[in-house]
CSV table of N, CA and C in Angstrom, one decimal:
chain,number,residue,atom,x,y,z
A,1,MET,N,5.0,23.3,3.5
A,1,MET,CA,5.1,22.0,2.8
A,1,MET,C,6.2,21.2,3.3
A,2,ALA,N,7.4,21.8,3.6
A,2,ALA,CA,8.6,21.1,4.0
A,2,ALA,C,8.3,20.4,5.4
A,3,ALA,N,7.4,20.9,6.2
A,3,ALA,CA,7.1,20.2,7.5
A,3,ALA,C,6.5,18.9,7.3
A,4,ASN,N,5.9,18.6,6.1
A,4,ASN,CA,5.3,17.3,5.9
A,4,ASN,C,6.2,16.2,5.4
A,5,ILE,N,7.5,16.6,5.1
A,5,ILE,CA,8.5,15.7,4.6
A,5,ILE,C,9.1,14.9,5.8
A,6,ILE,N,9.1,13.6,5.7
A,6,ILE,CA,9.6,12.7,6.8
A,6,ILE,C,10.9,12.1,6.3
A,7,ASP,N,12.0,12.2,7.1
A,7,ASP,CA,13.2,11.5,6.8
A,7,ASP,C,13.1,10.1,7.3
A,8,LEU,N,12.8,9.2,6.4
A,8,LEU,CA,12.6,7.8,6.7
A,8,LEU,C,13.7,7.2,7.5
A,9,ALA,N,14.9,7.6,7.2
A,9,ALA,CA,16.1,7.0,7.9
A,9,ALA,C,16.1,7.4,9.3
A,10,ALA,N,15.5,8.5,9.7
A,10,ALA,CA,15.5,9.0,11.0
A,10,ALA,C,14.4,8.4,11.9
A,11,VAL,N,13.4,7.7,11.3
A,11,VAL,CA,12.3,7.1,12.0
A,11,VAL,C,12.9,5.8,12.6
A,12,ALA,N,12.6,5.6,13.9
A,12,ALA,CA,13.1,4.4,14.6
A,12,ALA,C,12.7,3.1,13.9
A,13,GLY,N,13.7,2.3,13.7
A,13,GLY,CA,13.5,1.0,13.1
A,13,GLY,C,13.4,1.0,11.6
A,14,CYS,N,13.6,2.2,11.0
A,14,CYS,CA,13.5,2.2,9.5
A,14,CYS,C,14.9,2.2,8.9
A,15,GLU,N,14.9,1.6,7.7
A,15,GLU,CA,16.2,1.5,7.0
A,15,GLU,C,16.0,2.3,5.7
A,16,PRO,N,17.0,2.9,5.1
A,16,PRO,CA,16.9,3.5,3.8
A,16,PRO,C,16.6,2.4,2.8
A,17,LEU,N,15.7,2.7,1.9
A,17,LEU,CA,15.4,1.6,0.9
A,17,LEU,C,16.3,1.8,-0.3
A,18,LEU,N,16.8,0.6,-0.9
A,18,LEU,CA,17.7,0.6,-2.0
A,18,LEU,C,16.9,0.4,-3.3
A,19,THR,N,17.3,1.0,-4.4
A,19,THR,CA,16.7,0.8,-5.7
A,19,THR,C,17.2,-0.6,-6.2
A,20,THR,N,16.6,-1.1,-7.2
A,20,THR,CA,17.1,-2.4,-7.8
A,20,THR,C,18.6,-2.2,-8.2
A,21,LYS,N,18.9,-1.1,-8.8
A,21,LYS,CA,20.3,-0.9,-9.3
A,21,LYS,C,21.3,-0.9,-8.1
A,22,GLN,N,20.9,-0.3,-7.0
A,22,GLN,CA,21.8,-0.3,-5.8
A,22,GLN,C,21.9,-1.7,-5.2
A,23,ALA,N,20.8,-2.4,-5.1
A,23,ALA,CA,20.8,-3.7,-4.5
A,23,ALA,C,21.6,-4.7,-5.4
A,24,ALA,N,21.4,-4.5,-6.7
A,24,ALA,CA,22.2,-5.4,-7.6
A,24,ALA,C,23.7,-5.1,-7.5
A,25,ALA,N,24.1,-3.9,-7.4
A,25,ALA,CA,25.5,-3.5,-7.2
A,25,ALA,C,26.1,-4.2,-5.9
A,26,LEU,N,25.3,-4.2,-4.8
A,26,LEU,CA,25.8,-4.8,-3.6
A,26,LEU,C,26.0,-6.3,-3.7
A,27,LEU,N,25.1,-6.9,-4.5
A,27,LEU,CA,25.2,-8.3,-4.7
A,27,LEU,C,26.1,-8.8,-5.8
A,28,GLY,N,26.5,-7.8,-6.7
A,28,GLY,CA,27.4,-8.2,-7.8
A,28,GLY,C,26.6,-8.7,-9.0
A,29,TYR,N,25.3,-8.4,-9.1
A,29,TYR,CA,24.4,-8.8,-10.2
A,29,TYR,C,24.1,-7.6,-11.0
A,30,ALA,N,23.6,-7.9,-12.2
A,30,ALA,CA,23.0,-6.9,-13.1
A,30,ALA,C,21.6,-6.6,-12.6
A,31,PRO,N,21.1,-5.4,-12.7
A,31,PRO,CA,19.7,-5.1,-12.3
A,31,PRO,C,18.7,-6.0,-12.9
A,32,GLN,N,18.9,-6.4,-14.2
A,32,GLN,CA,18.0,-7.3,-14.8
A,32,GLN,C,17.9,-8.7,-14.2
A,33,THR,N,19.1,-9.1,-13.6
A,33,THR,CA,19.1,-10.4,-12.9
A,33,THR,C,18.2,-10.4,-11.7
A,34,LEU,N,18.2,-9.3,-11.0
A,34,LEU,CA,17.3,-9.2,-9.8
A,34,LEU,C,15.8,-9.1,-10.3
A,35,ALA,N,15.6,-8.5,-11.4
A,35,ALA,CA,14.2,-8.4,-12.0
A,35,ALA,C,13.8,-9.8,-12.4
A,36,ASN,N,14.6,-10.6,-13.0
A,36,ASN,CA,14.3,-12.0,-13.4
A,36,ASN,C,14.1,-12.8,-12.1
A,37,MET,N,14.9,-12.6,-11.1
A,37,MET,CA,14.7,-13.4,-9.9
A,37,MET,C,13.3,-13.1,-9.2
A,38,ARG,N,13.0,-11.8,-9.2
A,38,ARG,CA,11.6,-11.4,-8.7
A,38,ARG,C,10.5,-12.1,-9.4
A,39,ALA,N,10.6,-12.1,-10.7
A,39,ALA,CA,9.6,-12.7,-11.6
A,39,ALA,C,9.5,-14.2,-11.3
A,40,ALA,N,10.6,-14.8,-11.0
A,40,ALA,CA,10.6,-16.3,-10.8
A,40,ALA,C,10.3,-16.6,-9.3
A,41,GLY,N,10.1,-15.6,-8.5
A,41,GLY,CA,9.8,-15.9,-7.0
A,41,GLY,C,11.0,-16.2,-6.2
A,42,ARG,N,12.2,-15.8,-6.7
A,42,ARG,CA,13.4,-16.0,-6.0
A,42,ARG,C,14.1,-14.7,-5.6
A,43,GLY,N,15.2,-14.8,-5.0
A,43,GLY,CA,16.0,-13.6,-4.7
A,43,GLY,C,15.6,-13.0,-3.4
A,44,PRO,N,16.2,-11.9,-3.0
A,44,PRO,CA,15.9,-11.2,-1.8
A,44,PRO,C,14.5,-10.6,-1.7
A,45,ALA,N,14.0,-10.5,-0.5
A,45,ALA,CA,12.6,-9.9,-0.3
A,45,ALA,C,12.7,-8.5,-0.8
A,46,PHE,N,11.6,-8.0,-1.4
A,46,PHE,CA,11.5,-6.7,-1.9
A,46,PHE,C,10.2,-6.0,-1.6
A,47,ILE,N,10.1,-4.7,-1.8
A,47,ILE,CA,8.9,-3.9,-1.5
A,47,ILE,C,8.5,-3.3,-2.8
A,48,LYS,N,7.2,-3.4,-3.1
A,48,LYS,CA,6.6,-2.7,-4.2
A,48,LYS,C,5.9,-1.4,-3.7
A,49,LEU,N,6.3,-0.2,-4.1
A,49,LEU,CA,5.7,1.0,-3.7
A,49,LEU,C,4.5,1.3,-4.5
A,50,GLY,N,3.7,2.2,-4.1
A,50,GLY,CA,2.5,2.6,-4.7
A,50,GLY,C,2.6,3.0,-6.2
A,51,ASN,N,3.8,3.6,-6.5
A,51,ASN,CA,4.0,4.0,-7.9
A,51,ASN,C,4.6,2.9,-8.7
A,52,GLY,N,4.7,1.7,-8.2
A,52,GLY,CA,5.2,0.6,-9.0
A,52,GLY,C,6.7,0.4,-8.8
A,53,ALA,N,7.4,1.3,-8.2
A,53,ALA,CA,8.8,1.1,-8.0
A,53,ALA,C,9.1,0.0,-7.0
A,54,THR,N,10.2,-0.7,-7.3
A,54,THR,CA,10.7,-1.8,-6.4
A,54,THR,C,11.8,-1.3,-5.6
A,55,ARG,N,11.8,-1.6,-4.3
A,55,ARG,CA,12.8,-1.2,-3.4
A,55,ARG,C,13.2,-2.4,-2.5
A,56,TYR,N,14.4,-2.4,-2.0
A,56,TYR,CA,15.0,-3.5,-1.1
A,56,TYR,C,15.5,-2.9,0.2
A,57,LYS,N,15.2,-3.6,1.3
A,57,LYS,CA,15.8,-3.2,2.6
A,57,LYS,C,17.2,-3.8,2.6
A,58,PRO,N,18.2,-3.0,3.1
A,58,PRO,CA,19.6,-3.5,3.2
A,58,PRO,C,19.6,-4.8,4.0
A,59,SER,N,18.8,-4.9,5.1
A,59,SER,CA,18.8,-6.1,5.9
A,59,SER,C,18.3,-7.3,5.1
A,60,ALA,N,17.3,-7.1,4.2
A,60,ALA,CA,16.8,-8.2,3.4
A,60,ALA,C,17.9,-8.7,2.4
A,61,ILE,N,18.7,-7.8,1.9
A,61,ILE,CA,19.8,-8.1,1.1
A,61,ILE,C,20.8,-9.0,1.9
A,62,ARG,N,21.2,-8.5,3.1
A,62,ARG,CA,22.2,-9.2,3.9
A,62,ARG,C,21.6,-10.6,4.3
A,63,ASP,N,20.4,-10.7,4.7
A,63,ASP,CA,19.8,-12.0,5.1
A,63,ASP,C,19.8,-13.0,3.9
A,64,TRP,N,19.4,-12.5,2.8
A,64,TRP,CA,19.3,-13.4,1.6
A,64,TRP,C,20.7,-13.8,1.2
A,65,ALA,N,21.7,-12.9,1.1
A,65,ALA,CA,23.0,-13.2,0.7
A,65,ALA,C,23.7,-14.2,1.8
A,66,GLY,N,23.4,-14.0,3.0
A,66,GLY,CA,23.9,-14.9,4.1
A,66,GLY,C,23.3,-16.3,3.9
A,67,GLY,N,22.1,-16.4,3.5
A,67,GLY,CA,21.5,-17.7,3.3
A,67,GLY,C,22.0,-18.4,2.1
A,68,ALA,N,22.6,-17.7,1.2
A,68,ALA,CA,23.1,-18.2,-0.1
A,68,ALA,C,24.6,-18.7,0.1
A,69,THR,N,25.1,-18.6,1.3
A,69,THR,CA,26.5,-19.0,1.6
A,69,THR,C,26.5,-20.5,1.8
A,70,THR,N,27.5,-21.1,1.2
A,70,THR,CA,27.7,-22.6,1.4
A,70,THR,C,29.0,-22.8,2.2
A,71,VAL,N,28.9,-23.6,3.3
A,71,VAL,CA,30.1,-23.9,4.1
A,71,VAL,C,30.4,-25.4,3.9
A,72,HIS,N,31.6,-25.6,3.5
A,72,HIS,CA,32.1,-27.0,3.3
A,72,HIS,C,32.9,-27.4,4.5
A,73,GLU,N,32.5,-28.5,5.1
A,73,GLU,CA,33.2,-29.1,6.2
A,73,GLU,C,34.2,-30.1,5.8
A,74,ALA,N,35.3,-30.2,6.5
A,74,ALA,CA,36.3,-31.2,6.2
A,74,ALA,C,35.7,-32.6,6.4
A,75,ALA,N,36.1,-33.5,5.6
A,75,ALA,CA,35.6,-34.9,5.7
A,75,ALA,C,36.3,-35.6,6.8
């Protein structure tokens, strides 16, 4: 049975998936805030697994957080 287990992090191009709690901690939000953002069609891209669980790719968190950055230029 153990031979059927795949280490997703070892698969080329794969990232470990983060739970809502982990993603929220990285962003400094409460998990419920991310849930509210998902419901409103906002926030970082997420993945819905077959069991209904929500997961986030670290790269999606970085991309979304980077896009939320505001740069003020001197007048």
